């Protein structure tokens, strides 16, 4: 079963292109305030991640996802479901 | 920090735009002369951004029906249909809409926004899933949220992505509502409805189509995209608005399912707001009849759309979608769009300025909505004015001279 420790490196790889400005990405990096993703980029990133992990991320859960870690945990939860 | 701190970023974005010397935020039509003409900034202006697709706002029959209704039924209903009762005219209009669509059940709402809120929130609640097109109108986003269903978004007009998401749902797909629009309001592109209906049937989902911009515009009888592509039987529910081709205000839902009537008991946007006022109901009923009886209007609209589309394309504009009543010229930058919008206004042409974040893909758009009421002379003037401002596309920093 895929768990958070397996998900994190893949997630960091996917987010890398969006982190050019800030250099290194950490688990605690805030996707909006630090990465500066606008709503369009958020949508693109999510679509990429959905395909990567074969999951669908509900819009309802987005308000709770702030950091890279939150996103990773969400992916873990959806893979478990 | 206070409650009001959150407005700071909006204020900054606003200031930034105002610094260009252009204020697109408080446009006022000082006088409205006809479906296609008004006075803006003291100047006689051709209106090309009204969604008044069939030009019915000044139709003498609609005006007369509205006037008579005010005289007979008063200026307002002063209450909701659930608490304060329906007027016969509400029921009549619902029957007229049901009849127009050939579907047994119709419910009228006070606006199209509330029709989406009311229908979507009532149909899909906790435990259900909604699959919405990513480019959907705000009223669809809000309606999805209001009901408490799980909301998933598929890539705009991307049928494989829709199918992928339905597949992932497993047997939950049978408790899933798919919502798409007939014609999308910003770029004027259409949903691939035939394919969507096939997928919906395959997975046993329920399909709702918002025909806000396609009612009176597409289809042999003007019912919209589902009629145009011959898939009405595969659509569970249609929502729409009176505020575009019908030339008034209000919204509706129609459906083949008898359970649809129960929305009246569960839908907060139906229950907790005043019902549409008599004059609006009366004019709408007449404009619906006109749409039915006057296919020439639709023909004229499409001729006009073709003329404007060809004219803008010839000048060199990149246009958003296929020919249709919504024609969006894509402008490379927000600054250029702003300058060109103002340039058009100063020549007496009003179009919609659409800039991010309100637009799909972060585009800046000069959005035109064509009307059957635009005359050949007006169309010629519109195209000429678009040609005049086109030169600013070639300049690096657009100057704002006229
Ligand atoms: C696709 C779509 N749905 C619904 C609405 C809402 O309609 P209304 O203006 O009647 O509230 C609009 C337009 O505003 C729209 O473009």
PDB file of C-alpha atoms and ligand atoms in Angstrom, chain B residues 51 110-116 136-140 181 183-185 210-213 239-244 248-251 367, ligand 1:
ATOM      1  CA  UNK B  51     -26.284  38.871 -23.774  1.00  0.00           C
ATOM      2  CA  UNK B 110     -36.032  34.335  -9.210  1.00  0.00           C
ATOM      3  CA  UNK B 111     -32.733  34.351 -11.145  1.00  0.00           C
ATOM      4  CA  UNK B 112     -30.631  31.920 -13.145  1.00  0.00           C
ATOM      5  CA  UNK B 113     -28.079  32.032 -10.356  1.00  0.00           C
ATOM      6  CA  UNK B 114     -30.703  30.784  -7.935  1.00  0.00           C
ATOM      7  CA  UNK B 115     -31.917  28.157 -10.394  1.00  0.00           C
ATOM      8  CA  UNK B 116     -28.459  26.599 -10.320  1.00  0.00           C
ATOM      9  CA  UNK B 136     -18.348  26.358 -15.070  1.00  0.00           C
ATOM     10  CA  UNK B 137     -20.145  29.561 -14.140  1.00  0.00           C
ATOM     11  CA  UNK B 138     -19.891  30.758 -10.536  1.00  0.00           C
ATOM     12  CA  UNK B 139     -23.535  29.877  -9.892  1.00  0.00           C
ATOM     13  CA  UNK B 140     -22.687  26.243 -10.642  1.00  0.00           C
ATOM     14  CA  UNK B 181     -23.048  24.195 -19.880  1.00  0.00           C
ATOM     15  CA  UNK B 183     -22.465  27.316 -24.507  1.00  0.00           C
ATOM     16  CA  UNK B 184     -19.745  28.506 -22.124  1.00  0.00           C
ATOM     17  CA  UNK B 185     -20.189  32.129 -21.241  1.00  0.00           C
ATOM     18  CA  UNK B 210     -27.124  24.730 -18.028  1.00  0.00           C
ATOM     19  CA  UNK B 211     -28.464  26.185 -21.276  1.00  0.00           C
ATOM     20  CA  UNK B 212     -28.180  29.827 -20.109  1.00  0.00           C
ATOM     21  CA  UNK B 213     -26.426  30.982 -23.281  1.00  0.00           C
ATOM     22  CA  UNK B 239     -31.448  24.737 -16.085  1.00  0.00           C
ATOM     23  CA  UNK B 240     -31.523  28.149 -17.674  1.00  0.00           C
ATOM     24  CA  UNK B 241     -32.094  31.826 -17.253  1.00  0.00           C
ATOM     25  CA  UNK B 242     -34.571  34.408 -18.499  1.00  0.00           C
ATOM     26  CA  UNK B 243     -31.871  37.059 -18.392  1.00  0.00           C
ATOM     27  CA  UNK B 244     -30.304  36.476 -21.801  1.00  0.00           C
ATOM     28  CA  UNK B 248     -36.023  39.626 -18.614  1.00  0.00           C
ATOM     29  CA  UNK B 249     -34.773  38.167 -15.316  1.00  0.00           C
ATOM     30  CA  UNK B 250     -35.368  34.856 -13.596  1.00  0.00           C
ATOM     31  CA  UNK B 251     -34.368  31.252 -14.004  1.00  0.00           C
ATOM     32  CA  UNK B 367     -15.994  39.596 -25.174  1.00  0.00           C
TER      33      UNK B 367
HETATM   34  C1  LIG C   1     -23.856  29.696 -17.504  1.00  0.00           C
HETATM   35  C2  LIG C   1     -24.648  30.621 -16.652  1.00  0.00           C
HETATM   36  N1  LIG C   1     -25.484  30.113 -15.744  1.00  0.00           N
HETATM   37  C3  LIG C   1     -26.222  30.929 -14.961  1.00  0.00           C
HETATM   38  C4  LIG C   1     -26.134  32.301 -15.049  1.00  0.00           C
HETATM   39  C5  LIG C   1     -26.923  33.140 -14.093  1.00  0.00           C
HETATM   40  O1  LIG C   1     -28.027  33.702 -14.673  1.00  0.00           O
HETATM   41  P1  LIG C   1     -28.775  34.980 -14.045  1.00  0.00           P
HETATM   42  O2  LIG C   1     -28.121  36.179 -14.601  1.00  0.00           O
HETATM   43  O3  LIG C   1     -30.178  34.832 -14.461  1.00  0.00           O
HETATM   44  O4  LIG C   1     -28.631  34.908 -12.550  1.00  0.00           O
HETATM   45  C6  LIG C   1     -25.287  32.849 -16.028  1.00  0.00           C
HETATM   46  C7  LIG C   1     -25.163  34.305 -16.260  1.00  0.00           C
HETATM   47  O5  LIG C   1     -25.111  35.158 -15.530  1.00  0.00           O
HETATM   48  C8  LIG C   1     -24.509  31.998 -16.819  1.00  0.00           C
HETATM   49  O6  LIG C   1     -23.636  32.499 -17.698  1.00  0.00           O
END
